CSV table of N, CA and C in Angstrom, one decimal:
chain,number,residue,atom,x,y,z
A,198,MET,N,73.0,99.1,103.0
A,198,MET,CA,72.3,100.3,103.4
A,198,MET,C,71.6,100.9,102.3
A,199,THR,N,70.3,101.1,102.4
A,199,THR,CA,69.5,101.7,101.4
A,199,THR,C,69.8,103.2,101.2
A,200,SER,N,69.8,103.6,99.9
A,200,SER,CA,70.1,105.0,99.6
A,200,SER,C,68.8,105.8,99.8
A,201,LEU,N,67.6,105.2,100.0
A,201,LEU,CA,66.4,105.9,100.2
A,201,LEU,C,66.3,106.5,101.6
A,202,ALA,N,67.0,105.9,102.6
A,202,ALA,CA,67.0,106.4,104.0
A,202,ALA,C,67.6,107.8,104.0
A,203,GLN,N,67.1,108.6,104.9
A,203,GLN,CA,67.6,110.0,105.0
A,203,GLN,C,68.9,110.0,105.7
A,204,ARG,N,69.9,110.7,105.1
A,204,ARG,CA,71.2,110.9,105.7
A,204,ARG,C,71.1,111.7,107.0
A,205,ALA,N,71.9,111.3,108.0
A,205,ALA,CA,71.9,112.0,109.3
A,205,ALA,C,72.5,113.3,109.2
A,206,ASP,N,72.1,114.2,110.1
A,206,ASP,CA,72.8,115.6,110.0
A,206,ASP,C,74.2,115.5,110.6
A,207,ARG,N,74.9,116.6,110.4
A,207,ARG,CA,76.3,116.7,110.8
A,207,ARG,C,76.6,116.4,112.3
A,208,ASP,N,75.7,116.9,113.1
A,208,ASP,CA,75.9,116.6,114.6
A,208,ASP,C,75.7,115.2,114.9
A,209,THR,N,74.7,114.5,114.3
A,209,THR,CA,74.5,113.1,114.6
A,209,THR,C,75.6,112.3,114.0
A,210,HIS,N,76.1,112.7,112.9
A,210,HIS,CA,77.2,111.9,112.3
A,210,HIS,C,78.5,112.1,113.2
A,211,PHE,N,78.7,113.2,113.7
A,211,PHE,CA,79.9,113.4,114.6
A,211,PHE,C,79.7,112.6,115.9
A,212,GLU,N,78.5,112.6,116.4
A,212,GLU,CA,78.2,111.8,117.6
A,212,GLU,C,78.4,110.3,117.4
A,213,VAL,N,78.0,109.8,116.2
A,213,VAL,CA,78.2,108.4,115.9
A,213,VAL,C,79.7,108.1,115.8
A,214,GLU,N,80.5,109.0,115.1
A,214,GLU,CA,81.9,108.8,115.0
A,214,GLU,C,82.6,108.7,116.3
A,215,GLN,N,82.2,109.7,117.2
A,215,GLN,CA,82.8,109.7,118.6
A,215,GLN,C,82.4,108.4,119.3
A,216,PHE,N,81.2,108.0,119.2
A,216,PHE,CA,80.8,106.7,119.8
A,216,PHE,C,81.7,105.6,119.3
A,217,TYR,N,82.0,105.5,118.0
A,217,TYR,CA,82.8,104.4,117.5
A,217,TYR,C,84.2,104.5,118.0
A,218,TYR,N,84.7,105.8,118.1
A,218,TYR,CA,86.1,105.9,118.6
A,218,TYR,C,86.2,105.5,120.1
A,219,GLU,N,85.1,105.9,120.9
A,219,GLU,CA,85.1,105.4,122.3
A,219,GLU,C,85.1,103.9,122.4
A,220,GLU,N,84.2,103.3,121.5
A,220,GLU,CA,84.1,101.8,121.5
A,220,GLU,C,85.5,101.2,121.2
A,221,ALA,N,86.2,101.7,120.2
A,221,ALA,CA,87.5,101.2,119.8
A,221,ALA,C,88.5,101.3,121.0
A,222,ALA,N,88.5,102.5,121.7
A,222,ALA,CA,89.4,102.6,122.8
A,222,ALA,C,89.1,101.6,123.9
A,223,LEU,N,87.8,101.4,124.2
A,223,LEU,CA,87.4,100.4,125.2
A,223,LEU,C,87.9,99.0,124.9
A,224,LEU,N,87.8,98.6,123.6
A,224,LEU,CA,88.2,97.3,123.2
A,224,LEU,C,89.7,97.2,123.2
A,225,ASP,N,90.4,98.3,122.8
A,225,ASP,CA,91.9,98.3,122.8
A,225,ASP,C,92.5,98.3,124.2
A,226,ASP,N,91.7,98.9,125.1
A,226,ASP,CA,92.2,98.9,126.5
A,226,ASP,C,91.8,97.7,127.3
A,227,GLY,N,91.1,96.7,126.6
A,227,GLY,CA,90.6,95.5,127.3
A,227,GLY,C,89.5,95.8,128.3
A,228,ARG,N,88.8,96.8,128.1
A,228,ARG,CA,87.7,97.2,129.1
A,228,ARG,C,86.4,96.6,128.5
A,229,TYR,N,86.3,95.3,128.5
A,229,TYR,CA,85.2,94.6,127.8
A,229,TYR,C,83.9,94.8,128.6
A,230,THR,N,83.9,94.8,129.9
A,230,THR,CA,82.7,95.0,130.6
A,230,THR,C,82.1,96.4,130.4
A,231,ASP,N,83.0,97.4,130.2
A,231,ASP,CA,82.5,98.7,129.9
A,231,ASP,C,82.0,98.7,128.4
A,232,TRP,N,82.6,98.0,127.6
A,232,TRP,CA,82.2,97.9,126.2
A,232,TRP,C,80.7,97.3,126.1
A,233,LEU,N,80.4,96.3,127.0
A,233,LEU,CA,79.1,95.8,127.0
A,233,LEU,C,78.0,96.8,127.3
A,234,ASP,N,78.4,97.9,128.0
A,234,ASP,CA,77.4,98.9,128.3
A,234,ASP,C,77.0,99.7,127.0
A,235,LEU,N,77.8,99.6,126.0
A,235,LEU,CA,77.5,100.2,124.7
A,235,LEU,C,76.5,99.4,123.8
A,236,LEU,N,76.2,98.2,124.3
A,236,LEU,CA,75.4,97.3,123.5
A,236,LEU,C,73.9,97.2,124.1
A,237,ALA,N,73.0,97.2,123.2
A,237,ALA,CA,71.6,97.1,123.7
A,237,ALA,C,71.3,95.7,124.2
A,238,ASP,N,70.3,95.6,125.1
A,238,ASP,CA,70.0,94.3,125.7
A,238,ASP,C,69.6,93.2,124.7
A,239,ASP,N,69.0,93.7,123.6
A,239,ASP,CA,68.5,92.7,122.6
A,239,ASP,C,69.5,92.6,121.4
A,240,LEU,N,70.7,92.9,121.7
A,240,LEU,CA,71.8,92.9,120.7
A,240,LEU,C,71.8,91.6,119.8
A,241,ASP,N,72.0,91.8,118.6
A,241,ASP,CA,72.3,90.7,117.6
A,241,ASP,C,73.6,91.0,117.0
A,242,TYR,N,74.6,90.2,117.3
A,242,TYR,CA,76.0,90.4,116.8
A,242,TYR,C,76.4,89.2,115.9
A,243,TRP,N,76.5,89.5,114.6
A,243,TRP,CA,76.6,88.4,113.7
A,243,TRP,C,77.8,88.6,112.7
A,244,VAL,N,78.7,87.6,112.6
A,244,VAL,CA,79.8,87.6,111.7
A,244,VAL,C,79.8,86.4,110.9
A,245,PRO,N,79.1,86.5,109.7
A,245,PRO,CA,79.0,85.3,108.8
A,245,PRO,C,80.3,84.9,108.1
A,246,THR,N,80.4,83.7,107.8
A,246,THR,CA,81.6,83.3,106.9
A,246,THR,C,81.3,83.7,105.5
A,247,ARG,N,82.3,83.6,104.7
A,247,ARG,CA,82.2,83.9,103.3
A,247,ARG,C,83.0,82.9,102.5
A,248,THR,N,82.7,82.7,101.2
A,248,THR,CA,83.4,81.8,100.4
A,248,THR,C,83.8,82.6,99.1
A,249,ASN,N,84.8,82.1,98.4
A,249,ASN,CA,85.1,82.6,97.1
A,249,ASN,C,84.2,82.1,96.0
A,250,ARG,N,83.6,82.9,95.3
A,250,ARG,CA,82.6,82.5,94.3
A,250,ARG,C,82.9,83.3,93.0
A,251,LEU,N,82.4,82.7,91.9
A,251,LEU,CA,82.5,83.3,90.6
A,251,LEU,C,81.6,84.6,90.6
A,252,ARG,N,81.9,85.5,89.8
A,252,ARG,CA,81.2,86.8,89.8
A,252,ARG,C,79.7,86.6,89.7
A,253,ARG,N,79.3,85.6,88.9
A,253,ARG,CA,77.8,85.4,88.7
A,253,ARG,C,77.2,84.7,89.9
A,254,GLN,N,78.0,84.3,90.9
A,254,GLN,CA,77.5,83.6,92.1
A,254,GLN,C,77.7,84.5,93.4
A,255,GLN,N,78.0,85.7,93.2
A,255,GLN,CA,78.4,86.6,94.4
A,255,GLN,C,77.3,86.6,95.4
A,256,THR,N,76.1,86.5,95.1
A,256,THR,CA,75.0,86.5,96.1
A,256,THR,C,75.1,85.3,97.0
A,257,LEU,N,75.9,84.3,96.7
A,257,LEU,CA,76.1,83.1,97.5
A,257,LEU,C,77.4,83.2,98.3
A,258,ALA,N,78.1,84.2,98.2
A,258,ALA,CA,79.5,84.3,98.8
A,258,ALA,C,79.4,84.5,100.3
A,259,VAL,N,78.4,85.1,100.8
A,259,VAL,CA,78.2,85.3,102.3
A,259,VAL,C,77.2,84.4,102.8
A,260,ALA,N,77.5,83.7,103.9
A,260,ALA,CA,76.6,82.7,104.5
A,260,ALA,C,75.3,83.4,104.9
A,261,ALA,N,74.2,82.7,104.8
A,261,ALA,CA,72.9,83.2,105.2
A,261,ALA,C,72.7,82.9,106.7
A,262,ARG,N,71.7,83.6,107.3
A,262,ARG,CA,71.4,83.3,108.6
A,262,ARG,C,71.1,81.8,108.8
A,263,GLY,N,71.6,81.2,109.8
A,263,GLY,CA,71.4,79.8,110.1
A,263,GLY,C,72.5,78.9,109.5
A,264,GLU,N,73.4,79.5,108.6
A,264,GLU,CA,74.5,78.8,108.1
A,264,GLU,C,75.7,79.2,108.9
A,265,ALA,N,76.9,78.8,108.5
A,265,ALA,CA,78.1,78.9,109.3
A,265,ALA,C,78.4,80.4,109.5
A,266,ALA,N,78.9,80.7,110.8
A,266,ALA,CA,79.2,82.0,111.2
A,266,ALA,C,80.4,82.0,112.1
A,267,PHE,N,81.3,83.0,112.1
A,267,PHE,CA,82.3,83.1,113.1
A,267,PHE,C,81.8,83.4,114.4
A,268,PHE,N,80.8,84.4,114.4
A,268,PHE,CA,80.1,84.7,115.6
A,268,PHE,C,78.6,84.8,115.3
A,269,ASP,N,77.8,84.4,116.2
A,269,ASP,CA,76.3,84.6,116.2
A,269,ASP,C,75.9,84.7,117.6
A,270,GLU,N,76.0,85.9,118.1
A,270,GLU,CA,76.0,86.2,119.5
A,270,GLU,C,74.8,87.1,120.0
A,271,THR,N,74.6,87.1,121.2
A,271,THR,CA,73.7,88.0,121.9
A,271,THR,C,74.5,88.8,122.9
A,272,LYS,N,73.9,89.7,123.6
A,272,LYS,CA,74.6,90.5,124.6
A,272,LYS,C,75.0,89.5,125.8
A,273,GLU,N,74.0,88.6,126.1
A,273,GLU,CA,74.3,87.6,127.1
A,273,GLU,C,75.4,86.7,126.8
A,274,SER,N,75.5,86.2,125.6
A,274,SER,CA,76.6,85.3,125.2
A,274,SER,C,77.9,86.0,125.2
A,275,LEU,N,77.9,87.3,124.8
A,275,LEU,CA,79.2,88.1,124.8
A,275,LEU,C,79.6,88.3,126.2
A,276,ALA,N,78.6,88.6,127.1
A,276,ALA,CA,79.0,88.8,128.5
A,276,ALA,C,79.6,87.5,129.1
A,277,TRP,N,79.1,86.4,128.7
A,277,TRP,CA,79.6,85.1,129.2
A,277,TRP,C,81.1,84.9,128.8
A,278,ARG,N,81.3,85.3,127.5
A,278,ARG,CA,82.7,85.2,127.0
A,278,ARG,C,83.6,86.1,127.7
A,279,ILE,N,83.2,87.3,128.0
A,279,ILE,CA,84.0,88.3,128.7
A,279,ILE,C,84.3,87.8,130.2
A,280,ARG,N,83.3,87.2,130.8
A,280,ARG,CA,83.5,86.7,132.2
A,280,ARG,C,84.5,85.6,132.1
A,281,ARG,N,84.5,84.8,131.1
A,281,ARG,CA,85.5,83.7,130.9
A,281,ARG,C,86.9,84.3,130.7
A,282,PHE,N,87.0,85.4,130.0
A,282,PHE,CA,88.3,86.1,129.8
A,282,PHE,C,88.8,86.4,131.2
A,283,ASP,N,88.0,87.0,132.0
A,283,ASP,CA,88.3,87.5,133.4
A,283,ASP,C,88.6,86.4,134.3
A,284,SER,N,88.1,85.2,134.1
A,284,SER,CA,88.3,84.1,135.0
A,284,SER,C,89.7,83.4,134.9
A,285,GLY,N,90.5,83.8,133.9
A,285,GLY,CA,91.8,83.1,133.7
A,285,GLY,C,91.7,81.8,133.0
A,286,MET,N,90.5,81.3,132.6
A,286,MET,CA,90.3,80.0,132.0
A,286,MET,C,90.3,80.1,130.5
A,287,ALA,N,90.4,81.3,129.9
A,287,ALA,CA,90.5,81.5,128.5
A,287,ALA,C,92.0,81.5,128.1
A,288,TRP,N,92.6,80.3,127.9
A,288,TRP,CA,94.0,80.2,127.6
A,288,TRP,C,94.4,80.9,126.4
A,289,ALA,N,93.5,81.1,125.4
A,289,ALA,CA,93.8,81.8,124.2
A,289,ALA,C,94.0,83.3,124.4
A,290,GLU,N,93.6,83.8,125.5
A,290,GLU,CA,93.8,85.2,125.8
A,290,GLU,C,94.6,85.4,127.1
A,291,ASP,N,95.4,84.5,127.4
A,291,ASP,CA,96.3,84.6,128.6
A,291,ASP,C,97.7,84.2,128.3
A,292,PRO,N,98.6,85.2,128.0
A,292,PRO,CA,98.4,86.6,128.2
A,292,PRO,C,97.5,87.2,127.2
A,293,PRO,N,96.9,88.3,127.5
A,293,PRO,CA,95.9,88.9,126.6
A,293,PRO,C,96.6,89.5,125.3
A,294,SER,N,95.8,89.5,124.3
A,294,SER,CA,96.2,90.1,123.0
A,294,SER,C,96.2,91.7,123.2
A,295,ARG,N,97.0,92.3,122.3
A,295,ARG,CA,97.1,93.7,122.2
A,295,ARG,C,96.4,94.0,120.9
A,296,THR,N,95.4,94.9,120.9
A,296,THR,CA,94.7,95.2,119.6
A,296,THR,C,94.7,96.7,119.4
A,297,ARG,N,94.5,97.0,118.1
A,297,ARG,CA,94.3,98.4,117.7
A,297,ARG,C,93.1,98.4,116.7
A,298,HIS,N,92.0,99.0,117.1
A,298,HIS,CA,90.8,99.1,116.2
A,298,HIS,C,90.8,100.4,115.5
A,299,LEU,N,90.8,100.4,114.2
A,299,LEU,CA,90.7,101.6,113.4
A,299,LEU,C,89.3,101.6,112.7
A,300,VAL,N,88.6,102.7,112.8
A,300,VAL,CA,87.3,102.7,112.2
A,300,VAL,C,87.2,103.9,111.2
A,301,SER,N,86.7,103.7,110.0
A,301,SER,CA,86.7,104.8,109.0
A,301,SER,C,85.4,104.6,108.1
A,302,ASN,N,85.3,105.5,107.1
A,302,ASN,CA,84.3,105.5,106.1
A,302,ASN,C,82.9,105.3,106.8
A,303,VAL,N,82.6,106.1,107.8
A,303,VAL,CA,81.4,106.0,108.5
A,303,VAL,C,80.3,106.7,107.7
A,304,MET,N,79.2,106.0,107.5
A,304,MET,CA,78.0,106.6,106.8
A,304,MET,C,76.8,106.3,107.7
A,305,VAL,N,76.1,107.4,108.0
A,305,VAL,CA,75.0,107.4,108.9
A,305,VAL,C,73.7,107.8,108.3
A,306,ARG,N,72.7,107.0,108.4
A,306,ARG,CA,71.4,107.3,107.9
A,306,ARG,C,70.3,107.0,108.9
A,307,HIS,N,69.2,107.6,108.8
A,307,HIS,CA,68.1,107.3,109.7
A,307,HIS,C,67.5,106.0,109.1
A,308,HIS,N,67.1,105.2,110.0
A,308,HIS,CA,66.5,103.9,109.5
A,308,HIS,C,65.2,104.1,108.8
A,309,ASP,N,64.9,103.4,107.8
A,309,ASP,CA,63.6,103.4,107.1
A,309,ASP,C,62.7,102.3,107.7
A,310,PRO,N,61.7,102.7,108.5
A,310,PRO,CA,60.8,101.7,109.0
A,310,PRO,C,60.1,100.8,108.0
A,311,ALA,N,59.9,101.3,106.8
A,311,ALA,CA,59.3,100.5,105.7
A,311,ALA,C,60.1,99.4,105.4
A,312,GLU,N,61.5,99.5,105.5
A,312,GLU,CA,62.4,98.4,105.2
A,312,GLU,C,62.4,97.3,106.3
A,313,ASN,N,62.2,97.7,107.5
A,313,ASN,CA,62.2,96.8,108.6
A,313,ASN,C,61.4,97.4,109.8
A,314,PRO,N,60.1,97.0,109.9
A,314,PRO,CA,59.2,97.6,111.0
A,314,PRO,C,59.7,97.4,112.4
A,315,GLU,N,60.7,96.6,112.6
A,315,GLU,CA,61.3,96.4,113.9
A,315,GLU,C,61.9,97.6,114.5
A,316,PHE,N,62.4,98.5,113.5
A,316,PHE,CA,63.1,99.7,113.9
A,316,PHE,C,62.3,101.0,113.5
A,317,THR,N,62.6,102.1,114.2
A,317,THR,CA,61.9,103.4,113.9
A,317,THR,C,62.9,104.3,113.1
A,318,ALA,N,62.3,105.4,112.7
A,318,ALA,CA,63.1,106.4,112.0
A,318,ALA,C,64.1,107.1,112.9
A,319,ASP,N,63.9,106.9,114.3
A,319,ASP,CA,64.9,107.5,115.2
A,319,ASP,C,66.1,106.6,115.3
A,320,ASP,N,66.0,105.3,114.9
A,320,ASP,CA,67.2,104.4,114.9
A,320,ASP,C,68.1,104.8,113.8
A,321,LEU,N,69.4,104.6,114.0
A,321,LEU,CA,70.3,104.9,112.9
A,321,LEU,C,70.9,103.7,112.3
A,322,GLN,N,71.0,103.7,111.0
A,322,GLN,CA,71.6,102.6,110.2
A,322,GLN,C,73.0,103.1,109.8
A,323,VAL,N,74.1,102.4,110.3
A,323,VAL,CA,75.4,102.9,110.1
A,323,VAL,C,76.3,101.9,109.5
A,324,ARG,N,77.0,102.3,108.5
A,324,ARG,CA,78.0,101.4,107.8
A,324,ARG,C,79.3,102.0,108.0
A,325,SER,N,80.3,101.1,108.4
A,325,SER,CA,81.7,101.6,108.6
A,325,SER,C,82.7,100.5,108.1
A,326,ALA,N,83.9,101.0,107.9
A,326,ALA,CA,85.0,100.1,107.6
A,326,ALA,C,85.9,100.0,108.8
A,327,PHE,N,86.5,98.9,108.9
A,327,PHE,CA,87.4,98.7,110.1
A,327,PHE,C,88.7,98.0,109.7
A,328,LEU,N,89.7,98.2,110.5
A,328,LEU,CA,90.9,97.4,110.4
A,328,LEU,C,91.3,97.1,111.9
A,329,VAL,N,91.5,95.9,112.2
A,329,VAL,CA,91.9,95.5,113.6
A,329,VAL,C,93.2,94.8,113.5
A,330,TYR,N,94.2,95.4,114.2
A,330,TYR,CA,95.5,94.8,114.3
A,330,TYR,C,95.6,94.1,115.6
A,331,ARG,N,96.0,92.8,115.6
A,331,ARG,CA,96.1,92.1,116.9
A,331,ARG,C,97.5,91.5,117.0
A,332,ASN,N,98.1,91.6,118.2
A,332,ASN,CA,99.4,91.1,118.5
A,332,ASN,C,99.3,90.3,119.8
A,333,ARG,N,99.9,89.1,119.8
A,333,ARG,CA,99.9,88.3,121.0
A,333,ARG,C,101.2,87.6,121.1
A,334,LEU,N,101.7,87.5,122.3
A,334,LEU,CA,103.0,86.8,122.6
A,334,LEU,C,104.1,87.6,121.8
A,335,GLU,N,105.1,86.9,121.3
A,335,GLU,CA,106.2,87.6,120.7
A,335,GLU,C,106.0,87.7,119.2
A,336,ARG,N,105.4,86.7,118.5
A,336,ARG,CA,105.3,86.7,117.1
A,336,ARG,C,104.0,86.5,116.5
A,337,GLU,N,102.9,86.4,117.2
A,337,GLU,CA,101.6,86.2,116.7
A,337,GLU,C,101.0,87.6,116.3
A,338,GLU,N,100.8,87.8,115.0
A,338,GLU,CA,100.2,89.0,114.5
A,338,GLU,C,99.1,88.6,113.5
A,339,ASN,N,98.0,89.4,113.7
A,339,ASN,CA,96.8,89.2,112.8
A,339,ASN,C,96.3,90.6,112.4
A,340,VAL,N,95.8,90.6,111.2
A,340,VAL,CA,95.1,91.8,110.7
A,340,VAL,C,93.8,91.4,110.2
A,341,PHE,N,92.7,92.0,110.7
A,341,PHE,CA,91.4,91.7,110.2
A,341,PHE,C,90.8,93.0,109.6
A,342,ALA,N,90.3,92.9,108.4
A,342,ALA,CA,89.7,94.1,107.7
A,342,ALA,C,88.3,93.7,107.3
A,343,GLY,N,87.4,94.7,107.3
A,343,GLY,CA,86.1,94.4,106.8
A,343,GLY,C,85.2,95.6,107.0
A,344,SER,N,83.9,95.3,106.9
A,344,SER,CA,82.9,96.3,107.1
A,344,SER,C,81.9,95.9,108.2
A,345,ARG,N,81.3,96.9,108.8
A,345,ARG,CA,80.2,96.7,109.8
A,345,ARG,C,79.0,97.4,109.3
A,346,THR,N,77.9,96.8,109.5
A,346,THR,CA,76.6,97.4,109.3
A,346,THR,C,75.9,97.3,110.7
A,347,ASP,N,75.6,98.5,111.2
A,347,ASP,CA,75.0,98.5,112.6
A,347,ASP,C,73.6,99.2,112.5
A,348,VAL,N,72.8,98.8,113.5
A,348,VAL,CA,71.7,99.6,113.9
A,348,VAL,C,71.9,100.2,115.3
A,349,LEU,N,72.0,101.5,115.4
A,349,LEU,CA,72.2,102.1,116.7
A,349,LEU,C,70.9,102.7,117.1
A,350,ARG,N,70.6,102.6,118.4
A,350,ARG,CA,69.4,103.2,119.0
A,350,ARG,C,69.7,103.9,120.3
A,351,ARG,N,68.9,104.8,120.6
A,351,ARG,CA,69.2,105.6,121.9
A,351,ARG,C,68.6,104.8,123.0
A,352,GLY,N,69.4,104.8,124.1
A,352,GLY,CA,68.9,104.2,125.4
A,352,GLY,C,68.0,105.2,126.1
A,353,GLU,N,67.5,104.8,127.2
A,353,GLU,CA,66.6,105.7,128.0
A,353,GLU,C,67.4,106.9,128.4
A,354,ASP,N,68.7,106.8,128.6
A,354,ASP,CA,69.5,108.0,129.0
A,354,ASP,C,69.9,108.8,127.8
A,355,GLY,N,69.5,108.5,126.6
A,355,GLY,CA,69.8,109.3,125.4
A,355,GLY,C,71.1,108.9,124.7
A,356,SER,N,71.8,108.0,125.3
A,356,SER,CA,73.1,107.6,124.7
A,356,SER,C,72.9,106.5,123.7
A,357,LEU,N,73.8,106.4,122.7
A,357,LEU,CA,73.7,105.4,121.7
A,357,LEU,C,74.0,104.0,122.2
A,358,ARG,N,73.3,103.0,121.6
A,358,ARG,CA,73.6,101.6,121.9
A,358,ARG,C,73.6,100.8,120.6
A,359,VAL,N,74.4,99.8,120.5
A,359,VAL,CA,74.4,99.0,119.3
A,359,VAL,C,73.3,97.9,119.5
A,360,ALA,N,72.3,98.0,118.6
A,360,ALA,CA,71.2,97.0,118.7
A,360,ALA,C,71.5,95.8,117.7
A,361,ARG,N,72.1,96.1,116.6
A,361,ARG,CA,72.4,95.0,115.6
A,361,ARG,C,73.8,95.3,115.0
A,362,ARG,N,74.6,94.3,114.9
A,362,ARG,CA,75.9,94.5,114.2
A,362,ARG,C,76.1,93.3,113.3
A,363,THR,N,76.3,93.5,112.1
A,363,THR,CA,76.7,92.5,111.1
A,363,THR,C,78.1,92.9,110.6
A,364,VAL,N,79.0,92.0,110.9
A,364,VAL,CA,80.4,92.2,110.5
A,364,VAL,C,80.7,91.3,109.3
A,365,LEU,N,81.3,91.9,108.3
A,365,LEU,CA,81.7,91.1,107.1
A,365,LEU,C,83.2,91.3,106.9
A,366,LEU,N,83.9,90.2,107.3
A,366,LEU,CA,85.3,90.2,107.1
A,366,LEU,C,85.7,90.0,105.7
A,367,ASP,N,86.8,90.7,105.3
A,367,ASP,CA,87.2,90.6,103.9
A,367,ASP,C,87.9,89.3,103.6
A,368,GLN,N,88.4,88.7,104.6
A,368,GLN,CA,89.1,87.3,104.5
A,368,GLN,C,88.0,86.3,104.5
A,369,ASN,N,88.2,85.2,103.8
A,369,ASN,CA,87.3,84.1,103.9
A,369,ASN,C,88.0,82.9,104.7
A,370,VAL,N,89.3,83.0,104.7
A,370,VAL,CA,90.0,82.0,105.5
A,370,VAL,C,90.8,82.8,106.6
A,371,LEU,N,90.5,82.6,107.8
A,371,LEU,CA,91.2,83.4,108.9
A,371,LEU,C,92.5,82.6,109.2
A,372,LEU,N,93.6,83.3,109.2
A,372,LEU,CA,94.9,82.7,109.5
A,372,LEU,C,95.2,82.8,111.0
A,373,ALA,N,94.4,83.4,111.8
A,373,ALA,CA,94.6,83.6,113.2
A,373,ALA,C,94.4,82.2,113.9
A,374,LYS,N,95.2,82.0,115.0
A,374,LYS,CA,95.1,80.7,115.8
A,374,LYS,C,93.8,80.7,116.5
A,375,ASN,N,93.2,81.8,116.8
A,375,ASN,CA,91.9,81.9,117.5
A,375,ASN,C,91.2,83.2,117.0
A,376,ILE,N,90.0,83.3,117.3
A,376,ILE,CA,89.2,84.5,117.0
A,376,ILE,C,88.5,85.0,118.2
A,377,SER,N,89.3,85.5,119.1
A,377,SER,CA,88.8,86.0,120.4
A,377,SER,C,88.7,87.5,120.4
A,378,THR,N,88.8,88.1,119.2
A,378,THR,CA,88.7,89.6,119.0
A,378,THR,C,87.3,90.0,118.7
A,379,PHE,N,86.9,91.1,119.3
A,379,PHE,CA,85.6,91.7,119.0
A,379,PHE,C,85.8,92.8,118.0
A,380,PHE,N,84.8,92.9,117.1
A,380,PHE,CA,84.9,93.9,116.0
A,380,PHE,C,83.9,95.0,116.2
């Protein structure tokens, strides 16, 4: 997130935090179809892999676009995955996981169109930290920690929508048996 972009005012910051808390509640309650309503139609949802690198090679630690990713999704592909959950054919989520999404360290700035002309100054560039606890069956437990960089834009109804989400997990090796969790 560039430091040149204008920081959002207190009311906008509060609105974004409330948006994230609502999103977390929807995910924790398994209300994935309702969660989809918080996503823009042109959503880009990307979770790149990362590797351990020497300090001088840190720029290579996170996979670039087109390289390996845990998720490289659109709203349509996420909707397909959610329909699969609901079909009973997603054995990795039957019985379903129990999750708890915690979101913190929210920083909200207005997007700088000079940085990316695809977005306007009305779009918000948001960085946040998250911790997702996942429990499944009797003994499967996973903790995912990381950061998210989002572009939020207003829909025609004035409500916020996630247009871009890049998730950077702190782990480079996931110990979970599957990764059917949304961040």
